[in-house]
Amino acid sequence: MKKLHALAFVALSLVSVAASAHGDEDHARKHVYDPKKVETTAFGQQGDPKKVARTIQVDMADNMRFTPSDVTVEKGQTVRFVAHNSGQVLHEMVLGTQDAIAGHAALMRKFPEMEHADANMAHVKPNKTGEIVWQFTQAGEFQFACLQPGHFEAGMVGKVLVK
Ligand SMILES: [Cu+2]
């Protein structure tokens, strides 16, 4: 995530925190795919739901673990992550580079009520599922993490290897 983008998203988030309570239904809304609005990142881009080549089910639990926590995908592949929350508290799956995840986790510590709903993340309430459709356009090792306060620090992080 670019610095500017992160700042813009803090500013926007503060506005939306004032406007609505955290955890409202907006979180559950699906990401709309609009090819004109897709941003390329160092770890790929929002994928076209019509081009999904593979679905990966990921479980998120209150022991602060993703299962599986280690996935391998092919470069260029569009993947649908179906993230199920089998715990009792809110969890989320956020895709990114190691640096972006670490930076985002630091922001979450400063602004725990921060709202965010980019295409690379899914916030999932207990017993619900969320989705991320992502095209991995770059080879490399990336992460997915839960950035709810304390979760990432407790080890709620996984690895995506793109080759
Ligand atoms: Cu979590």
PDB file of C-alpha atoms and ligand atoms in Angstrom:
ATOM      1  CA  MET A   1       0.000   0.000   0.000  1.00  0.00           C
ATOM      2  CA  LYS A   2       1.288   3.399  -0.939  1.00  0.00           C
ATOM      3  CA  LYS A   3       1.903   5.920   1.843  1.00  0.00           C
ATOM      4  CA  LEU A   4      -0.490   8.411   0.315  1.00  0.00           C
ATOM      5  CA  HIS A   5      -3.149   5.808  -0.001  1.00  0.00           C
ATOM      6  CA  ALA A   6      -2.692   4.794   3.645  1.00  0.00           C
ATOM      7  CA  LEU A   7      -3.040   8.399   4.773  1.00  0.00           C
ATOM      8  CA  ALA A   8      -6.093   8.981   2.631  1.00  0.00           C
ATOM      9  CA  PHE A   9      -7.593   5.902   4.075  1.00  0.00           C
ATOM     10  CA  VAL A  10      -6.939   7.013   7.646  1.00  0.00           C
ATOM     11  CA  ALA A  11      -8.623  10.340   6.908  1.00  0.00           C
ATOM     12  CA  LEU A  12     -11.605   8.654   5.288  1.00  0.00           C
ATOM     13  CA  SER A  13     -11.773   6.133   8.087  1.00  0.00           C
ATOM     14  CA  LEU A  14     -11.927   8.788  10.766  1.00  0.00           C
ATOM     15  CA  VAL A  15     -14.836  10.380   8.951  1.00  0.00           C
ATOM     16  CA  SER A  16     -16.674   7.105   8.655  1.00  0.00           C
ATOM     17  CA  VAL A  17     -16.016   6.178  12.298  1.00  0.00           C
ATOM     18  CA  ALA A  18     -17.811   9.381  13.224  1.00  0.00           C
ATOM     19  CA  ALA A  19     -20.649   8.588  10.832  1.00  0.00           C
ATOM     20  CA  SER A  20     -21.319   4.986  11.728  1.00  0.00           C
ATOM     21  CA  ALA A  21     -20.616   2.459  14.415  1.00  0.00           C
ATOM     22  CA  HIS A  22     -17.912  -0.076  13.778  1.00  0.00           C
ATOM     23  CA  GLY A  23     -19.122  -3.456  12.674  1.00  0.00           C
ATOM     24  CA  ASP A  24     -22.197  -2.327  10.785  1.00  0.00           C
ATOM     25  CA  GLU A  25     -23.462  -4.241   7.802  1.00  0.00           C
ATOM     26  CA  ASP A  26     -21.290  -2.338   5.356  1.00  0.00           C
ATOM     27  CA  HIS A  27     -18.496  -4.661   6.337  1.00  0.00           C
ATOM     28  CA  ALA A  28     -20.385  -7.612   4.994  1.00  0.00           C
ATOM     29  CA  ARG A  29     -21.034  -6.031   1.625  1.00  0.00           C
ATOM     30  CA  LYS A  30     -19.254  -7.720  -1.242  1.00  0.00           C
ATOM     31  CA  HIS A  31     -16.566  -5.924  -3.147  1.00  0.00           C
ATOM     32  CA  VAL A  32     -17.933  -4.773  -6.463  1.00  0.00           C
ATOM     33  CA  TYR A  33     -15.646  -5.520  -9.368  1.00  0.00           C
ATOM     34  CA  ASP A  34     -15.156  -2.552 -11.655  1.00  0.00           C
ATOM     35  CA  PRO A  35     -12.194  -3.025 -14.040  1.00  0.00           C
ATOM     36  CA  LYS A  36     -11.783   0.760 -14.280  1.00  0.00           C
ATOM     37  CA  LYS A  37     -11.232   1.024 -10.544  1.00  0.00           C
ATOM     38  CA  VAL A  38      -8.802  -1.849 -10.109  1.00  0.00           C
ATOM     39  CA  GLU A  39      -5.538  -0.682  -8.557  1.00  0.00           C
ATOM     40  CA  THR A  40      -2.390  -2.631  -9.230  1.00  0.00           C
ATOM     41  CA  THR A  41      -0.255  -3.365  -6.192  1.00  0.00           C
ATOM     42  CA  ALA A  42       3.036  -5.113  -5.513  1.00  0.00           C
ATOM     43  CA  PHE A  43       1.073  -8.234  -4.599  1.00  0.00           C
ATOM     44  CA  GLY A  44      -1.436  -8.258  -7.453  1.00  0.00           C
ATOM     45  CA  GLN A  45      -4.854  -6.759  -7.972  1.00  0.00           C
ATOM     46  CA  GLN A  46      -8.531  -7.258  -7.376  1.00  0.00           C
ATOM     47  CA  GLY A  47      -9.647 -10.188  -9.498  1.00  0.00           C
ATOM     48  CA  ASP A  48     -12.555 -10.519 -11.862  1.00  0.00           C
ATOM     49  CA  PRO A  49     -15.061 -12.891 -10.195  1.00  0.00           C
ATOM     50  CA  LYS A  50     -15.807 -14.333 -13.665  1.00  0.00           C
ATOM     51  CA  LYS A  51     -12.187 -15.405 -14.052  1.00  0.00           C
ATOM     52  CA  VAL A  52     -11.738 -17.285 -10.808  1.00  0.00           C
ATOM     53  CA  ALA A  53      -9.519 -20.308 -11.468  1.00  0.00           C
ATOM     54  CA  ARG A  54      -9.391 -21.612  -7.952  1.00  0.00           C
ATOM     55  CA  THR A  55     -11.257 -21.304  -4.663  1.00  0.00           C
ATOM     56  CA  ILE A  56      -9.382 -21.571  -1.391  1.00  0.00           C
ATOM     57  CA  GLN A  57     -11.310 -22.036   1.844  1.00  0.00           C
ATOM     58  CA  VAL A  58      -9.656 -20.455   4.836  1.00  0.00           C
ATOM     59  CA  ASP A  59     -10.814 -20.884   8.412  1.00  0.00           C
ATOM     60  CA  MET A  60     -10.257 -18.169  11.010  1.00  0.00           C
ATOM     61  CA  ALA A  61     -10.478 -19.112  14.665  1.00  0.00           C
ATOM     62  CA  ASP A  62     -10.178 -17.592  18.120  1.00  0.00           C
ATOM     63  CA  ASN A  63      -6.884 -19.359  18.690  1.00  0.00           C
ATOM     64  CA  MET A  64      -5.611 -16.634  16.330  1.00  0.00           C
ATOM     65  CA  ARG A  65      -4.815 -18.990  13.497  1.00  0.00           C
ATOM     66  CA  PHE A  66      -5.703 -19.281   9.848  1.00  0.00           C
ATOM     67  CA  THR A  67      -6.191 -22.787   8.479  1.00  0.00           C
ATOM     68  CA  PRO A  68      -4.505 -23.300   6.100  1.00  0.00           C
ATOM     69  CA  SER A  69      -1.845 -20.755   6.947  1.00  0.00           C
ATOM     70  CA  ASP A  70       0.269 -21.507   3.954  1.00  0.00           C
ATOM     71  CA  VAL A  71      -0.960 -21.505   0.357  1.00  0.00           C
ATOM     72  CA  THR A  72       0.761 -21.658  -2.994  1.00  0.00           C
ATOM     73  CA  VAL A  73      -0.773 -20.168  -6.124  1.00  0.00           C
ATOM     74  CA  GLU A  74       0.344 -19.682  -9.696  1.00  0.00           C
ATOM     75  CA  LYS A  75       1.377 -16.306 -11.017  1.00  0.00           C
ATOM     76  CA  GLY A  76      -1.467 -14.767 -12.999  1.00  0.00           C
ATOM     77  CA  GLN A  77      -4.068 -16.918 -11.323  1.00  0.00           C
ATOM     78  CA  THR A  78      -7.299 -15.392 -10.018  1.00  0.00           C
ATOM     79  CA  VAL A  79      -8.179 -16.896  -6.667  1.00  0.00           C
ATOM     80  CA  ARG A  80     -11.343 -16.662  -4.621  1.00  0.00           C
ATOM     81  CA  PHE A  81     -10.588 -16.833  -0.910  1.00  0.00           C
ATOM     82  CA  VAL A  82     -13.597 -17.873   1.103  1.00  0.00           C
ATOM     83  CA  ALA A  83     -12.787 -16.912   4.664  1.00  0.00           C
ATOM     84  CA  HIS A  84     -14.941 -18.525   7.337  1.00  0.00           C
ATOM     85  CA  ASN A  85     -14.962 -17.220  10.880  1.00  0.00           C
ATOM     86  CA  SER A  86     -15.467 -20.183  13.193  1.00  0.00           C
ATOM     87  CA  GLY A  87     -14.726 -18.076  16.282  1.00  0.00           C
ATOM     88  CA  GLN A  88     -16.776 -15.860  18.572  1.00  0.00           C
ATOM     89  CA  VAL A  89     -15.127 -12.532  17.723  1.00  0.00           C
ATOM     90  CA  LEU A  90     -14.627 -10.485  14.568  1.00  0.00           C
ATOM     91  CA  HIS A  91     -11.758 -11.647  12.394  1.00  0.00           C
ATOM     92  CA  GLU A  92     -10.523 -10.421   9.069  1.00  0.00           C
ATOM     93  CA  MET A  93      -8.357 -11.536   6.235  1.00  0.00           C
ATOM     94  CA  VAL A  94      -6.118  -8.859   4.748  1.00  0.00           C
ATOM     95  CA  LEU A  95      -3.805  -9.671   1.835  1.00  0.00           C
ATOM     96  CA  GLY A  96      -0.585  -7.767   1.304  1.00  0.00           C
ATOM     97  CA  THR A  97       3.133  -7.603   1.153  1.00  0.00           C
ATOM     98  CA  GLN A  98       4.968  -8.139   4.429  1.00  0.00           C
ATOM     99  CA  ASP A  99       5.652  -4.409   4.639  1.00  0.00           C
ATOM    100  CA  ALA A 100       2.068  -3.403   3.879  1.00  0.00           C
ATOM    101  CA  ILE A 101       0.712  -5.816   6.485  1.00  0.00           C
ATOM    102  CA  ALA A 102       3.158  -4.592   9.126  1.00  0.00           C
ATOM    103  CA  GLY A 103       2.326  -0.947   8.326  1.00  0.00           C
ATOM    104  CA  HIS A 104      -1.377  -1.618   8.406  1.00  0.00           C
ATOM    105  CA  ALA A 105      -1.081  -3.456  11.722  1.00  0.00           C
ATOM    106  CA  ALA A 106       0.698  -0.419  13.192  1.00  0.00           C
ATOM    107  CA  LEU A 107      -2.138   1.829  11.973  1.00  0.00           C
ATOM    108  CA  MET A 108      -4.690  -0.489  13.532  1.00  0.00           C
ATOM    109  CA  ARG A 109      -2.898  -0.178  16.875  1.00  0.00           C
ATOM    110  CA  LYS A 110      -3.187   3.611  16.631  1.00  0.00           C
ATOM    111  CA  PHE A 111      -6.752   3.626  15.357  1.00  0.00           C
ATOM    112  CA  PRO A 112      -8.402   0.422  16.600  1.00  0.00           C
ATOM    113  CA  GLU A 113     -11.827   1.557  15.386  1.00  0.00           C
ATOM    114  CA  MET A 114     -10.517   2.297  11.922  1.00  0.00           C
ATOM    115  CA  GLU A 115     -12.818   1.167   9.168  1.00  0.00           C
ATOM    116  CA  HIS A 116     -11.405  -0.243   6.014  1.00  0.00           C
ATOM    117  CA  ALA A 117     -12.931  -2.113   3.179  1.00  0.00           C
ATOM    118  CA  ASP A 118     -10.506  -2.371   0.321  1.00  0.00           C
ATOM    119  CA  ALA A 119     -10.640  -5.188  -2.217  1.00  0.00           C
ATOM    120  CA  ASN A 120      -7.737  -7.015  -0.559  1.00  0.00           C
ATOM    121  CA  MET A 121      -9.574  -7.571   2.696  1.00  0.00           C
ATOM    122  CA  ALA A 122     -12.626  -9.245   4.160  1.00  0.00           C
ATOM    123  CA  HIS A 123     -14.041  -8.601   7.626  1.00  0.00           C
ATOM    124  CA  VAL A 124     -15.979 -11.551   8.874  1.00  0.00           C
ATOM    125  CA  LYS A 125     -18.338 -11.784  11.816  1.00  0.00           C
ATOM    126  CA  PRO A 126     -18.621 -14.988  13.862  1.00  0.00           C
ATOM    127  CA  ASN A 127     -20.178 -17.857  11.896  1.00  0.00           C
ATOM    128  CA  LYS A 128     -20.083 -15.874   8.663  1.00  0.00           C
ATOM    129  CA  THR A 129     -17.962 -16.084   5.544  1.00  0.00           C
ATOM    130  CA  GLY A 130     -16.350 -13.329   3.552  1.00  0.00           C
ATOM    131  CA  GLU A 131     -14.647 -13.330   0.176  1.00  0.00           C
ATOM    132  CA  ILE A 132     -11.659 -11.828  -1.515  1.00  0.00           C
ATOM    133  CA  VAL A 133     -11.184 -12.308  -5.263  1.00  0.00           C
ATOM    134  CA  TRP A 134      -7.581 -11.601  -6.074  1.00  0.00           C
ATOM    135  CA  GLN A 135      -5.340 -11.982  -9.082  1.00  0.00           C
ATOM    136  CA  PHE A 136      -1.731 -12.642  -8.185  1.00  0.00           C
ATOM    137  CA  THR A 137       0.173 -10.883 -10.948  1.00  0.00           C
ATOM    138  CA  GLN A 138       3.572 -10.888  -9.234  1.00  0.00           C
ATOM    139  CA  ALA A 139       5.689 -13.809  -8.167  1.00  0.00           C
ATOM    140  CA  GLY A 140       6.912 -13.727  -4.608  1.00  0.00           C
ATOM    141  CA  GLU A 141       5.995 -14.372  -1.029  1.00  0.00           C
ATOM    142  CA  PHE A 142       3.088 -12.435   0.426  1.00  0.00           C
ATOM    143  CA  GLN A 143       0.999 -12.532   3.555  1.00  0.00           C
ATOM    144  CA  PHE A 144      -2.537 -12.592   4.772  1.00  0.00           C
ATOM    145  CA  ALA A 145      -3.246 -11.427   8.270  1.00  0.00           C
ATOM    146  CA  CYS A 146      -5.972 -10.547  10.718  1.00  0.00           C
ATOM    147  CA  LEU A 147      -5.416  -6.971  11.822  1.00  0.00           C
ATOM    148  CA  GLN A 148      -7.991  -6.843  14.563  1.00  0.00           C
ATOM    149  CA  PRO A 149      -6.146  -5.408  17.573  1.00  0.00           C
ATOM    150  CA  GLY A 150      -3.807  -7.999  19.046  1.00  0.00           C
ATOM    151  CA  HIS A 151      -4.581 -10.741  16.533  1.00  0.00           C
ATOM    152  CA  PHE A 152      -1.667 -10.195  14.153  1.00  0.00           C
ATOM    153  CA  GLU A 153       0.636  -9.837  17.149  1.00  0.00           C
ATOM    154  CA  ALA A 154      -0.685 -13.158  18.468  1.00  0.00           C
ATOM    155  CA  GLY A 155       0.356 -14.819  15.234  1.00  0.00           C
ATOM    156  CA  MET A 156      -2.772 -14.577  13.118  1.00  0.00           C
ATOM    157  CA  VAL A 157      -0.880 -14.465   9.861  1.00  0.00           C
ATOM    158  CA  GLY A 158      -0.442 -16.726   6.862  1.00  0.00           C
ATOM    159  CA  LYS A 159       1.712 -16.988   3.786  1.00  0.00           C
ATOM    160  CA  VAL A 160       0.915 -16.943   0.072  1.00  0.00           C
ATOM    161  CA  LEU A 161       3.639 -18.147  -2.211  1.00  0.00           C
ATOM    162  CA  VAL A 162       3.141 -17.080  -5.832  1.00  0.00           C
ATOM    163  CA  LYS A 163       5.181 -18.898  -8.439  1.00  0.00           C
TER     164      LYS A 163
HETATM  165 CU    CU B   1      -8.549 -12.227  14.089  1.00  0.00          CU
END
